[in-house]
Backbone as numpy.savetxt, mean C-alpha at the origin, in Angstrom:
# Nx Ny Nz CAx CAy CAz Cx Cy Cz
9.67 3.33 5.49 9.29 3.63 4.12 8.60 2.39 3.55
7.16 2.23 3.12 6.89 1.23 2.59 6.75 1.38 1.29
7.31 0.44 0.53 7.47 0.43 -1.22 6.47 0.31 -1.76
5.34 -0.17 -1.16 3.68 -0.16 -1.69 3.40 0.97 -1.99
2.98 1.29 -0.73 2.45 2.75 -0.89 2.96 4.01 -1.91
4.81 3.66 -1.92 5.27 4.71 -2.20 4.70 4.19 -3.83
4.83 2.85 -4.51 4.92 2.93 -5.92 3.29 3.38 -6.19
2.39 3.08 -5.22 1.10 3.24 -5.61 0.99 4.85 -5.32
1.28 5.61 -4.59 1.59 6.90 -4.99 1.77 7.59 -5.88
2.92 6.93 -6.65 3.79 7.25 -7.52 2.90 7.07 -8.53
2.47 6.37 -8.69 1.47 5.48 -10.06 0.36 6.61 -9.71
-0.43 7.42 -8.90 -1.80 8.19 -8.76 -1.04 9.27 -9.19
-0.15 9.67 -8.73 0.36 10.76 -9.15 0.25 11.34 -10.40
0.89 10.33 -11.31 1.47 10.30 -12.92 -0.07 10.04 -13.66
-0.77 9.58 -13.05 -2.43 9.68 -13.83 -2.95 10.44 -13.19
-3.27 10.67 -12.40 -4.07 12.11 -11.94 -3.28 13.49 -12.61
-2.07 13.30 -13.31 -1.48 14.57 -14.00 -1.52 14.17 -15.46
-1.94 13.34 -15.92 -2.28 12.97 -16.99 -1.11 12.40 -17.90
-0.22 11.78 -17.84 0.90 11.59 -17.97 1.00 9.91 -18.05
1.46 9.19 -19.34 1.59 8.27 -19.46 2.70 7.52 -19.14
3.29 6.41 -18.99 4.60 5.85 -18.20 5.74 6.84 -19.06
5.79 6.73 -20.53 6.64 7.43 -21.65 6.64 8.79 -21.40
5.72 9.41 -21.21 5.15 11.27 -21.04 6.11 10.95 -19.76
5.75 11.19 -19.05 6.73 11.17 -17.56 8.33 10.86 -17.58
8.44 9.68 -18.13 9.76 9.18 -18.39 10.78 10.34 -19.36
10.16 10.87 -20.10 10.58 11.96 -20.71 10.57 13.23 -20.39
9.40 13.73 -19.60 9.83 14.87 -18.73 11.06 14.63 -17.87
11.26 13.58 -17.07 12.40 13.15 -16.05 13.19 13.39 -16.51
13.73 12.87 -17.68 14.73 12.42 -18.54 15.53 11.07 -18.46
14.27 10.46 -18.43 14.60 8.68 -17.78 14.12 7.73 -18.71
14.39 6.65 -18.78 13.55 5.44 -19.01 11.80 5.54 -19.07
11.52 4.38 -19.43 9.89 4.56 -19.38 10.02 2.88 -18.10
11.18 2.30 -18.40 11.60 1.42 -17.72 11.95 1.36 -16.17
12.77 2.70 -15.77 12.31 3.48 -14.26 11.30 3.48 -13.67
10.27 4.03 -14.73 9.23 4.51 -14.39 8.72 3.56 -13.36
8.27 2.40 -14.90 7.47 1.13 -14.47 8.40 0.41 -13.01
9.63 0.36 -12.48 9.62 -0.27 -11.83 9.41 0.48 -10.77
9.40 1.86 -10.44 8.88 2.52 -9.04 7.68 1.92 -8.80
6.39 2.06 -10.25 4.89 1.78 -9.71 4.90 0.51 -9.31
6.22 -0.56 -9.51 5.39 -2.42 -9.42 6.50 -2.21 -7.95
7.04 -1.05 -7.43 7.72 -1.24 -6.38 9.18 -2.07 -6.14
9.25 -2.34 -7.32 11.12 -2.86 -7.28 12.06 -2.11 -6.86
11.64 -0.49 -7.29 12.77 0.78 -6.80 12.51 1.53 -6.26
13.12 2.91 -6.07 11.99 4.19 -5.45 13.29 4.82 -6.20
12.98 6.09 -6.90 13.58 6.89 -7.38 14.95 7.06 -6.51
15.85 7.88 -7.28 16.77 7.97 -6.50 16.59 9.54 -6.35
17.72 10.58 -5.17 17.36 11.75 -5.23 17.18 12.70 -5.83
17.66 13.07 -7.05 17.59 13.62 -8.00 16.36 13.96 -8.51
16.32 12.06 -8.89 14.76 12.24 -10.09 13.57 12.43 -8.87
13.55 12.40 -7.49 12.74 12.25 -6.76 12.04 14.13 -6.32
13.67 15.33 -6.76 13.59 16.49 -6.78 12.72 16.67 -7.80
13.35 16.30 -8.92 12.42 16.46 -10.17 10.61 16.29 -10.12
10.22 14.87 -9.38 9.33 14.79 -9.63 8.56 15.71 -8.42
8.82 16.01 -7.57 8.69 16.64 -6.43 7.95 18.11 -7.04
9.06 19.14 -7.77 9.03 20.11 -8.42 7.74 20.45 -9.62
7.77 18.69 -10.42 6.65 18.64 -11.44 4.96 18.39 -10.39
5.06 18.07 -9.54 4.08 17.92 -8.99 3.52 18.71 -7.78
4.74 19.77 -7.75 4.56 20.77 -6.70 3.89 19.80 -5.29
4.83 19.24 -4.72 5.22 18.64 -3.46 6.46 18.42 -3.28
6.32 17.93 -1.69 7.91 17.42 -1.25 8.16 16.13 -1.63
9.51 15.87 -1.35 10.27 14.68 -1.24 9.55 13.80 -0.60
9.39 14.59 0.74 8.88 13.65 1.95 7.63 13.02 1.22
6.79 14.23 0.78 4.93 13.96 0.37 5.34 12.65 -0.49
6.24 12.35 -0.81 6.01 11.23 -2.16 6.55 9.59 -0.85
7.69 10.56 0.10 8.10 8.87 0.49 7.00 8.44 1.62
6.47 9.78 1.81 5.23 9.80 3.08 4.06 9.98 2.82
3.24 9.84 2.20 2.15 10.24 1.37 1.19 9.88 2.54
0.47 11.35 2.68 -0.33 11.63 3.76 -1.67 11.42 2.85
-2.36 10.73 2.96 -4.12 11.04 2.37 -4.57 11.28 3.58
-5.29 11.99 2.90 -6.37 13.12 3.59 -7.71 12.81 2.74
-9.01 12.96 3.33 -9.32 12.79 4.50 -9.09 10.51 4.86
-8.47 10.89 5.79 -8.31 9.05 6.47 -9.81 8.71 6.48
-9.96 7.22 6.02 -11.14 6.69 5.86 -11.13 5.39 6.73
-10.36 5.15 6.76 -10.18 3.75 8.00 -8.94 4.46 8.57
-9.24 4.43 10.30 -8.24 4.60 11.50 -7.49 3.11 11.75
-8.44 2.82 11.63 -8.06 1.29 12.35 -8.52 0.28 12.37
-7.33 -0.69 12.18 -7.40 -1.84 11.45 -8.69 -2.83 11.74
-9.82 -2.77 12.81 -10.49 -3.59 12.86 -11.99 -2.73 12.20
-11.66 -1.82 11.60 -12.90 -1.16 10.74 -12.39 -1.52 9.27
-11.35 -2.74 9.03 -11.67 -3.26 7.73 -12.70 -3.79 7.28
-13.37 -4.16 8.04 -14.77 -5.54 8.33 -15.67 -4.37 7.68
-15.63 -3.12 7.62 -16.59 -2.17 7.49 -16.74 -1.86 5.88
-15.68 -2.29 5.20 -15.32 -1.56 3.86 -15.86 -2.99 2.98
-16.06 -2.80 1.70 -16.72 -4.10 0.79 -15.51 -5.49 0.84
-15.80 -6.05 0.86 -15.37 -7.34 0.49 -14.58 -7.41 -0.80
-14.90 -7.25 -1.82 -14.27 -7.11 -3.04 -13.33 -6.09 -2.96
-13.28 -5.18 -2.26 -12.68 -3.58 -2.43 -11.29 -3.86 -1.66
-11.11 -4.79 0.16 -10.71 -5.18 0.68 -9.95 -6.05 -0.05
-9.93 -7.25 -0.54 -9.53 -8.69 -0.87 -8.40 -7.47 -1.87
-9.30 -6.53 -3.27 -7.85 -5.96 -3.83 -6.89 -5.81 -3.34
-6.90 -4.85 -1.89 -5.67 -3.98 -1.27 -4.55 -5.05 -0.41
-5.82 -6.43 -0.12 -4.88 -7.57 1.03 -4.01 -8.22 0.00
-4.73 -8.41 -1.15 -3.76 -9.46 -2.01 -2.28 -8.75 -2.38
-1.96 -7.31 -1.93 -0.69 -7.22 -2.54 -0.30 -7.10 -1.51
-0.41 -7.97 -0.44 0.65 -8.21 1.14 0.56 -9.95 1.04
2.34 -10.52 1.39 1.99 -11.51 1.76 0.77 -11.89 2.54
1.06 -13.61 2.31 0.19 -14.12 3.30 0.44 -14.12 4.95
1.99 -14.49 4.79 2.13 -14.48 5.52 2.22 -12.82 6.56
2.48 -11.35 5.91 2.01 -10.75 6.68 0.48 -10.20 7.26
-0.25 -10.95 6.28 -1.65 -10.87 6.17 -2.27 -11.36 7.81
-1.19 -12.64 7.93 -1.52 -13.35 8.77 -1.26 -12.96 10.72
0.14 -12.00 9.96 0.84 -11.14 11.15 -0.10 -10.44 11.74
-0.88 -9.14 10.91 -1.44 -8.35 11.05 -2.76 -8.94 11.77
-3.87 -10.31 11.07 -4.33 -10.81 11.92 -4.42 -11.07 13.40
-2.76 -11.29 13.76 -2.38 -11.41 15.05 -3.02 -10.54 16.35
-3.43 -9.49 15.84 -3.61 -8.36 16.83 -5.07 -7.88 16.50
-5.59 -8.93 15.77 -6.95 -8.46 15.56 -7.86 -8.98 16.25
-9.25 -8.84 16.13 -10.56 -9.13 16.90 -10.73 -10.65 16.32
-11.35 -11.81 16.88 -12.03 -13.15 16.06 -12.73 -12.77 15.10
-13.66 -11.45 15.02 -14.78 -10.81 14.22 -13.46 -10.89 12.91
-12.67 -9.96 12.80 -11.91 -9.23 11.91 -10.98 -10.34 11.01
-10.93 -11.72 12.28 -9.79 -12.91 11.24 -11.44 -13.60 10.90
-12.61 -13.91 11.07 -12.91 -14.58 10.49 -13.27 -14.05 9.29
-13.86 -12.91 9.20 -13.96 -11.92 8.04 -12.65 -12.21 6.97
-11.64 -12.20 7.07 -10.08 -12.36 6.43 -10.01 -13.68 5.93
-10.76 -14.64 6.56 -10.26 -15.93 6.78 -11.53 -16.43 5.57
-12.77 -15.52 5.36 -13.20 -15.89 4.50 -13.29 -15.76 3.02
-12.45 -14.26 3.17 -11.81 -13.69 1.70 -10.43 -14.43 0.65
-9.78 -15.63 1.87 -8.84 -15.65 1.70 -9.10 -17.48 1.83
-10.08 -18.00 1.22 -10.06 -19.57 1.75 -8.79 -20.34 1.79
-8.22 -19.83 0.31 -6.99 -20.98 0.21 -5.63 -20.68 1.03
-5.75 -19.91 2.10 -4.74 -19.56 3.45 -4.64 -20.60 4.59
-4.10 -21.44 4.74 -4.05 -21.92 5.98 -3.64 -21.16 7.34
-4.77 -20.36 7.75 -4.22 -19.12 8.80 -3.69 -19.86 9.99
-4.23 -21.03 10.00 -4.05 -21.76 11.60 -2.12 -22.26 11.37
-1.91 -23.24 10.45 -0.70 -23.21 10.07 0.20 -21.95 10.07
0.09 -21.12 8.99 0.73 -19.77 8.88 0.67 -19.26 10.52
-0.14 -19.36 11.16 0.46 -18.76 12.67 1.24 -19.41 13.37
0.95 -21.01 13.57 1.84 -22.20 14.13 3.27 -21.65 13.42
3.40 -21.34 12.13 4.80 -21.29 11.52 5.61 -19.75 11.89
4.88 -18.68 12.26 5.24 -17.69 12.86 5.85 -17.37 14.25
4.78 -17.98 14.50 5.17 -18.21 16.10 4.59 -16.68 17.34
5.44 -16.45 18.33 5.21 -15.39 18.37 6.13 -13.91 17.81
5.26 -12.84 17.98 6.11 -11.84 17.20 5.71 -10.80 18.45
6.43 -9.78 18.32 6.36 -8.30 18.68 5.29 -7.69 18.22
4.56 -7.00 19.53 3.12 -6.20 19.05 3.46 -5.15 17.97
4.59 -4.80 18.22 4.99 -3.47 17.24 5.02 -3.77 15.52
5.26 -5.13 15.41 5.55 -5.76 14.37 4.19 -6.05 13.82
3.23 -6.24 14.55 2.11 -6.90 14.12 1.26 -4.97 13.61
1.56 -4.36 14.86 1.03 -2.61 14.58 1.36 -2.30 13.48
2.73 -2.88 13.33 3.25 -1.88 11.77 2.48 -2.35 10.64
2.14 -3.56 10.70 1.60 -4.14 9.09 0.40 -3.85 9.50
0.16 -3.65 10.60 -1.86 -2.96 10.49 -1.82 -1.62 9.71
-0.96 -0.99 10.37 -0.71 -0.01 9.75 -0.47 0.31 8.33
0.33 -0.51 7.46 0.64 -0.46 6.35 -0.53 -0.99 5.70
-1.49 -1.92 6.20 -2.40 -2.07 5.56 -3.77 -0.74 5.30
-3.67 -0.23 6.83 -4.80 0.58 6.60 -4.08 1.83 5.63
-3.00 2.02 5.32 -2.53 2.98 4.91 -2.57 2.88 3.33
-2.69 1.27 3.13 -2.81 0.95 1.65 -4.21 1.41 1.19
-5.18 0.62 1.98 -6.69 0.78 1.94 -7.02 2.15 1.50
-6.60 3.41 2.63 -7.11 4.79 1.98 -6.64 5.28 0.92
-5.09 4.56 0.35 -4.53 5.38 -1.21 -5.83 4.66 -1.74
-5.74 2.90 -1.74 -6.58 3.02 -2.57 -7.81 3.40 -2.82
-8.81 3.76 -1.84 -10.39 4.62 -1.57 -9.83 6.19 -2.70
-8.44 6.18 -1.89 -8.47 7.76 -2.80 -7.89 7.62 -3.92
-7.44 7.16 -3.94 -7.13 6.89 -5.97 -8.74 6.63 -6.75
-9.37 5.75 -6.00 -10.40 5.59 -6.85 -11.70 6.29 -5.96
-11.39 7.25 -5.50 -12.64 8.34 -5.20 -13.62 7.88 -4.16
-13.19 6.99 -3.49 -14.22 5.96 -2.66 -14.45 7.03 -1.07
């Protein structure tokens, strides 16, 4: 379950239905204070309010903790290099550096120097010395979570 995705979900959701943090919080019968901390990712609903919102938005449970976008716009992680620079740097800055740096791990020289130039004030060479080695699976997953960030955000903002 990644808490990114799910709060940035959560957050397209409630504006694409037109619904302000308060409007929502009051359909729930919650806080406006809930609200806000699902979208900055501190919480994830609990089951209840997660039925609720499920019901108001005519989807599942799952659709909210799994949020499938459709149509996928990046497969894979070394067709970041493909997407703008500015558009990119948004979606990397809300991952550490240091998993920024993970995910690097398993990438092309093309793909870290590209990263390495969005990101000057990173010491990538350090940040890897301090990592060390990791598990490919570990390095897959945050590719993953990244490209998975990238298409909410293309599809939140229509890209």
């Amino acid at each position: 379950m990644n808490m990114i995705i799910i709060s940035k979900y959560l957050q397209f959701l409630r504006k694409s239905n037109n619904y302000t943090q308060d409007d929502l919080a009051k359909e729930l019968g919650i806080s406006r204070q809930a609200v806000s901390k699902w979208e900055t990712g501190t919480t994830v609903p609990d089951l209840d309010v997660l039925l609720k919102i499920s019901k108001l938005y005519d989807i599942t449970i799952n659709d909210i903790l799994e949020p499938k976008i459709q149509p996928q716009r990046i497969t894979d992680f070394e067709q970041i290099s493909k997407i703008s620079e500015k558009e990119l740097k948004v979606v990397l800055e809300q991952f550490d550096a240091n998993l920024l740096v993970t995910a690097l791990m398993g990438a092309s020289p093309e793909t870290n120097r590209f990263c390495e130039r969005l990101f000057p004030d990173i010491d990538f060479e350090m940040a890897r010395k301090n990592i060390g080695s990791i598990r490919i699976e570990v390095v897959e997953d945050i590719q993953n979570q990244i490209i998975a960030m990238i298409n909410l955000q293309r599809y939140m903002t229509g890209k």
